Coordinates of C-alpha atoms in Angstrom, one line a residue:
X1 CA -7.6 7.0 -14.7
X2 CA -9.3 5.5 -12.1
X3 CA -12.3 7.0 -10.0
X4 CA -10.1 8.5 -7.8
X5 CA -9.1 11.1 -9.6
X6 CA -8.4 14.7 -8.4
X7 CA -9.9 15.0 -5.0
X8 CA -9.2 17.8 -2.2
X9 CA -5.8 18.2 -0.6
X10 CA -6.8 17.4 3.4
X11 CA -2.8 17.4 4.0
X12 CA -1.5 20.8 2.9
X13 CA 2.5 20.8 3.8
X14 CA 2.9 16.9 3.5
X15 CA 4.7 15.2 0.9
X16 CA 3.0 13.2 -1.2
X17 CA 4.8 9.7 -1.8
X18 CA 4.6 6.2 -4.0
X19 CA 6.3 3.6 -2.9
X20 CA 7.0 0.3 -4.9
X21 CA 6.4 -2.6 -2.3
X22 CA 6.7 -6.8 -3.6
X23 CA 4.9 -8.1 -6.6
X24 CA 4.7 -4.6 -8.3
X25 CA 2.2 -2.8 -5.5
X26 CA 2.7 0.7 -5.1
X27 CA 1.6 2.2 -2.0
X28 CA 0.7 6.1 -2.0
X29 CA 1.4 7.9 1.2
X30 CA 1.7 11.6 2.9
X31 CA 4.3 12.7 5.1
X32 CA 5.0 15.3 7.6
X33 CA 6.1 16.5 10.9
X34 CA 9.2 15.8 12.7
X35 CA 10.5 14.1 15.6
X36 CA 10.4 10.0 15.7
X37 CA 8.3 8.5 13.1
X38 CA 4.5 7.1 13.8
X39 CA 2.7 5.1 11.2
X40 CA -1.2 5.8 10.7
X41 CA -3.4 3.3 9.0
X42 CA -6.8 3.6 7.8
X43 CA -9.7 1.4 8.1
X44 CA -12.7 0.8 5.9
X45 CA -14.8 2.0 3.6
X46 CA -12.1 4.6 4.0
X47 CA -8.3 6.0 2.9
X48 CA -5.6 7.8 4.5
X49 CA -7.8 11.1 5.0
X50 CA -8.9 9.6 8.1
X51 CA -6.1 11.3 10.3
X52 CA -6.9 14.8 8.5
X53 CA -8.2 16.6 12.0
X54 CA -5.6 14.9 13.9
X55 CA -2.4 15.4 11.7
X56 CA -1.6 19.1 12.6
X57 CA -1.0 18.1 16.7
X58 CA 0.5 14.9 15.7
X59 CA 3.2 16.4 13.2
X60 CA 4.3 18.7 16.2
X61 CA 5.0 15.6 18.1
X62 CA 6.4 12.6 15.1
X63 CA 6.9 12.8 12.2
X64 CA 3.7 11.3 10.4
X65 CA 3.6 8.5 7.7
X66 CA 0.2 8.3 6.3
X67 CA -0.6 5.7 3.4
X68 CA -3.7 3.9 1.9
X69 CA -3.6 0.3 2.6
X70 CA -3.3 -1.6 -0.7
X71 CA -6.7 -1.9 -2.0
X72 CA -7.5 1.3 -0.7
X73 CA -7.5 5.3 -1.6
X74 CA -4.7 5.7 -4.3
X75 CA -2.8 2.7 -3.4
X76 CA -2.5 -0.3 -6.2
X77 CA -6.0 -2.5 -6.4
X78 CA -4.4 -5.7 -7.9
X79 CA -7.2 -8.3 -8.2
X80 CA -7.1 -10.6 -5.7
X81 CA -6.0 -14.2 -5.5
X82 CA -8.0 -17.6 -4.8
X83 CA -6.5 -17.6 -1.2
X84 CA -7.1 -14.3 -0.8
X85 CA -3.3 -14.1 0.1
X86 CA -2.8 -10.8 -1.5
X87 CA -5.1 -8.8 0.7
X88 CA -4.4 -11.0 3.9
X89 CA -3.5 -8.4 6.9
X90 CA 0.7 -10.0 6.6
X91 CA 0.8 -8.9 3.0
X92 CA -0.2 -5.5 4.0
X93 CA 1.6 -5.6 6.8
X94 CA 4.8 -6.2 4.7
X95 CA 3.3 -3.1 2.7
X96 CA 4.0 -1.5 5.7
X97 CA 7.6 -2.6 6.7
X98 CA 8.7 -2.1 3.3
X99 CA 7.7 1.5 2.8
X100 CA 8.6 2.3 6.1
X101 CA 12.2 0.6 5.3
X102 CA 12.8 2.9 2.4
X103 CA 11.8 5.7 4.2
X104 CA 14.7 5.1 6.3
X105 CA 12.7 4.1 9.8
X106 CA 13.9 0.4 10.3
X107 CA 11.8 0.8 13.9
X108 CA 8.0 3.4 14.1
X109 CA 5.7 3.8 16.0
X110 CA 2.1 2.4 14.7
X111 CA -1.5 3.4 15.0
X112 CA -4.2 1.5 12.8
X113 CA -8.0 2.3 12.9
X114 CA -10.5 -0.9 11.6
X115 CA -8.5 -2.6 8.8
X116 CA -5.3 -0.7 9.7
X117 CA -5.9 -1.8 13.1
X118 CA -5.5 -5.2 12.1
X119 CA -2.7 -4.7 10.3
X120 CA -1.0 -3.3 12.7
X121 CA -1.3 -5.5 15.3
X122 CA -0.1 -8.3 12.5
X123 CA 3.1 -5.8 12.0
X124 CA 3.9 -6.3 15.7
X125 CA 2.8 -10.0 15.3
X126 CA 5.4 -10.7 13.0
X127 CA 7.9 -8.0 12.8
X128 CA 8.7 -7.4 16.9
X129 CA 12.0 -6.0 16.0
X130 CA 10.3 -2.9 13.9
X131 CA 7.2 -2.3 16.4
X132 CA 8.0 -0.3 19.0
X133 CA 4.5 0.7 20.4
X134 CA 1.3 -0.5 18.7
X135 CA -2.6 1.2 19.3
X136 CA -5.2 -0.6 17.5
X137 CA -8.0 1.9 17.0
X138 CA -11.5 0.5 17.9
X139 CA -11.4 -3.4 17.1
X140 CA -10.4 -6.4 19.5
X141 CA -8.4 -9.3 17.5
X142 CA -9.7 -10.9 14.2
X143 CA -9.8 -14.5 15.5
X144 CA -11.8 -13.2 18.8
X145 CA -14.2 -11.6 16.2
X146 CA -15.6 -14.7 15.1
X147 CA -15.3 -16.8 17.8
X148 CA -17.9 -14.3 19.6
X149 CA -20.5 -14.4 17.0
X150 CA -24.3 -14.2 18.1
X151 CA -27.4 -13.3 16.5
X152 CA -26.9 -10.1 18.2
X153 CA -23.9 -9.4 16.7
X154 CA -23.9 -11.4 13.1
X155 CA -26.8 -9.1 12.7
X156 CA -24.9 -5.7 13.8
X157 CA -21.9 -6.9 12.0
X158 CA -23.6 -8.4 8.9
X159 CA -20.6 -6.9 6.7
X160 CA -17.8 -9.6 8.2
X161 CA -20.1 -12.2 6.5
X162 CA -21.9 -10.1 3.3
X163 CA -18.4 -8.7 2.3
X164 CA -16.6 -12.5 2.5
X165 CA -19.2 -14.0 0.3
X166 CA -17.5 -15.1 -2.8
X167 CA -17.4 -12.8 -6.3
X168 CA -18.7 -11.0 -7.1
X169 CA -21.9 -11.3 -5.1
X170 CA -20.9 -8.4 -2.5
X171 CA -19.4 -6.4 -5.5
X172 CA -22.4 -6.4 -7.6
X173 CA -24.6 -5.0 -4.9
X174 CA -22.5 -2.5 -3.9
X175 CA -22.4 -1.4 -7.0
X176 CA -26.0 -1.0 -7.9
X177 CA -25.6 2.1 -5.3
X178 CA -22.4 2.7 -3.7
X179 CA -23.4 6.1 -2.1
X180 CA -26.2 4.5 -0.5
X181 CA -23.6 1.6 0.7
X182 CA -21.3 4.2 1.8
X183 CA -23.3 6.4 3.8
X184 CA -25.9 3.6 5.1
X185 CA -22.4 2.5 6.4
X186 CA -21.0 5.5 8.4
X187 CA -24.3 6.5 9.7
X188 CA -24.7 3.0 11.1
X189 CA -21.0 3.3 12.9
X190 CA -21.0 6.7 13.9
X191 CA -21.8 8.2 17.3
X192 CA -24.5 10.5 16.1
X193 CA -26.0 8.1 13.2
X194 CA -25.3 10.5 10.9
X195 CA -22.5 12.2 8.4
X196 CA -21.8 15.1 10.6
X197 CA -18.8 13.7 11.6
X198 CA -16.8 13.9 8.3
X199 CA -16.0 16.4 6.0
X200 CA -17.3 16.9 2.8
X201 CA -13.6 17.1 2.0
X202 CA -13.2 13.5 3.2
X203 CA -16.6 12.1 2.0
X204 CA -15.6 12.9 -1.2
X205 CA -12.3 10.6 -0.7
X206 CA -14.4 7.8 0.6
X207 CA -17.2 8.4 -2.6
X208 CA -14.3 7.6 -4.9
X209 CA -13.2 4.7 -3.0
X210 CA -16.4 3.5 -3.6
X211 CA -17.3 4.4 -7.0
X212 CA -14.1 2.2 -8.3
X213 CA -14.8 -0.9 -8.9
X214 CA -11.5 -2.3 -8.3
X215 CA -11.7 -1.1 -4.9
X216 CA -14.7 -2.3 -3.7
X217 CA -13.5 -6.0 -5.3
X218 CA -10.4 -5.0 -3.0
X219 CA -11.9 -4.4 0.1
X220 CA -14.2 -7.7 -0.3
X221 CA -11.0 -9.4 -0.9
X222 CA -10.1 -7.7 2.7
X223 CA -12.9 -9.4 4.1
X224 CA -12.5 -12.5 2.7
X225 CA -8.8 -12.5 3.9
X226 CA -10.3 -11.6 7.3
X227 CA -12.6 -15.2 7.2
X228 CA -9.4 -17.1 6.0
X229 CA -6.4 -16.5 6.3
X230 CA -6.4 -13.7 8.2
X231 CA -8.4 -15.7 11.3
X232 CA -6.0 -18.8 10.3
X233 CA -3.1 -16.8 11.5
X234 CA -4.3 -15.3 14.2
X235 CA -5.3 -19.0 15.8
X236 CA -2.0 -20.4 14.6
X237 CA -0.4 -17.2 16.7
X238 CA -2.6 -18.2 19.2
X239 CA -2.2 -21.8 20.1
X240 CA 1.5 -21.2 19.5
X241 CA 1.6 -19.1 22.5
X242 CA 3.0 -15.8 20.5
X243 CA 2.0 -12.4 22.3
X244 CA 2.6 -9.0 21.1
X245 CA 5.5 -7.7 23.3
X246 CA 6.0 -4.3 22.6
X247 CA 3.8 -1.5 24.8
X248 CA 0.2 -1.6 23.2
X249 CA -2.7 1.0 24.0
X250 CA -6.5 0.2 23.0
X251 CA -8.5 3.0 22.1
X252 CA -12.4 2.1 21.6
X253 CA -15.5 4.4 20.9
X254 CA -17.7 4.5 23.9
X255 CA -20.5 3.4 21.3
X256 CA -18.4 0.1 21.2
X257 CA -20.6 -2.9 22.6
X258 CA -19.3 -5.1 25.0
X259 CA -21.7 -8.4 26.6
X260 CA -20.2 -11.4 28.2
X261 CA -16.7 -11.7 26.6
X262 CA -15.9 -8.5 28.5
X263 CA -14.5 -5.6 27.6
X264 CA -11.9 -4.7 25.1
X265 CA -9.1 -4.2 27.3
X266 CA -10.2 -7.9 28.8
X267 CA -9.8 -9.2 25.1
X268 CA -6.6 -7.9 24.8
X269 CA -4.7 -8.8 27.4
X270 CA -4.9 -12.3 25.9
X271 CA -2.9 -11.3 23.3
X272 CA -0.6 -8.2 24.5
X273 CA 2.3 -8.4 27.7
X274 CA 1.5 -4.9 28.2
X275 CA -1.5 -3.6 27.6
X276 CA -3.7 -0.5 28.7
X277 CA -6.9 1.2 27.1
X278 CA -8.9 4.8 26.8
X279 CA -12.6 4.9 26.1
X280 CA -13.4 7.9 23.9
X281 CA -16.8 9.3 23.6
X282 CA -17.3 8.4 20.0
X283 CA -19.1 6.0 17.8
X284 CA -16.2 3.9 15.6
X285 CA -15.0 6.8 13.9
X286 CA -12.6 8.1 16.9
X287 CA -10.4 10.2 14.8
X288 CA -13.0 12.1 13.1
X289 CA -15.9 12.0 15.8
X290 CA -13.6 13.3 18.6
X291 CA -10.4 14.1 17.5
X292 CA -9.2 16.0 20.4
X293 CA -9.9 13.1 23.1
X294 CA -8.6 10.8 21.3
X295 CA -5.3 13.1 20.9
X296 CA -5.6 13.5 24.6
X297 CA -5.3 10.0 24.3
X298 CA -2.7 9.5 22.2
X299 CA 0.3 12.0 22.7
X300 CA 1.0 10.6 26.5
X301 CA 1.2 7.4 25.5
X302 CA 3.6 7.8 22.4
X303 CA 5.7 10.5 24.5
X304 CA 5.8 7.9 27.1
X305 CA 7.6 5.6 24.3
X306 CA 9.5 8.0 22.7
X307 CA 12.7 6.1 23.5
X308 CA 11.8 3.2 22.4
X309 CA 12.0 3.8 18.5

């Protein structure tokens, strides 16, 4: 068994789902609520339990389809490929559309904090038909990422570039102390610079994440996706004049730094038709730091596109 093992229940009422996606992934998920369906993705170093404070409002409003992102939590960790294909934001994004498919909702809603948020905006990228309203949680497009590199921010970001390095440099440090990893990690992204924000419930979801070695080579493989392929498609989506089209809202942490290239909402209207943004006084952790703003947030905007799905 991996290191996941038996670890608190942050989702009491949901089912609890596996769902067989291509090349013999399985993705686990939680469901609940009712009403029309909203997908919630995670980011890293985390897993689904991100949306635990957040689920109970939600669930009255949608009902709520909460996986891991392969790679991640208690979904498959396959090891990755010399493109790094298999952990490229489409793949998961298929993840997505597959599991999503078989749960009967050929068109959702989607939500997707850090990683998630990535791919979910690829979801809308290149499955319009299924998207019907898109909020990327707290990160501005990967292709913008790297083209506004600076000392400043290479240095504040050092992870795009440490986690991309090729294996198993990034794995074998890691692993010397993954706690320390961890927590040096959310302290550094959190509003407060500490672990206040999360649960021991949830920390001890996102210690297991990191004590498996097969997910930590998975979310390096992430990374390197996000330096290669990832970017790659994102410049290809670019210069071929693709925009996401269906009603997008951008929340970011009021933490978030923002110099010359402007804000977030700036960012992405070069990539959205219709596009609008709420600041939330957090760090990056928005769901967790300051759950009830960032429902406040939220609900409005998905009741306002109810009738799209």
């Amino acid at each position: 068994m991996s290191a996941m093992g038996e670890l608190p229940d942050l989702y009491p009422g949901f089912a609890e789902r596996r769902i067989d996606t291509a090349a013999g992934i399985a993705i686990y998920l939680r469901t609940g609520g009712s009403g029309p369906p909203l997908l919630l993705l995670h980011g890293y170093p985390q897993t689904h339990v991100i949306w635990h404070k957040m689920a109970p409002e939600l669930a009255r409003h949608r009902t709520l389809v909460i996986p891991d992102l392969r790679g991640y939590g208690r979904s498959s960790a396959p090891m990755g490929d010399e493109a790094h294909q298999l952990y490229s934001k489409r793949a998961m994004a298929e993840d997505c559309l597959t599991l999503m498919r078989a749960l009967g909702y050929p068109r959702f809603m989607v939500a997707g904090h850090d990683r998630g948020g990535r791919v979910a905006y690829r979801l809308a990228l290149d499955h319009p038909e299924a998207v019907a309203a898109l909020v990327p949680v707290d990160i501005i497009p990967t292709a913008e990422v790297w083209r506004r590199i600076t000392a400043v921010s290479a240095v504040r970001g050092y992870h795009w570039q440490f986690l991309a390095q090729p294996f198993p440099l990034p794995e074998s440090l890691i692993g010397k102390d993954s706690d320390y990893y961890l927590e040096h990690t959310l302290r550094s992204w959190a509003g407060p610079r500490d672990l206040t924000p999360f649960s021991p419930e949830a920390m001890a979801h996102y210690r297991a994440l990191m004590h498996d070695p097969a997910r930590v080579h998975a979310f390096c493989e992430d990374y390197r996706a996000g330096a290669g392929i990832d970017r790659a498609l994102d410049e290809a989506d670019l210069a071929a004049g693709r925009r996401i089209a269906c009603p997008a809202l951008v929340l970011h942490g009021s933490h978030l730094p923002t110099g010359p290239a402007g804000t977030p909402l700036d960012i992405w209207r070069g990539w959205c038709s219709n596009v609008s943004a709420v600041t939330v006084d957090a760090g990056h952790f928005l769901a967790e730091e300051n759950p009830q703003d960032t429902l406040a947030a939220l609900v409005p905007f998905l009741e306002a596109n109810a009738g799209a799905v």
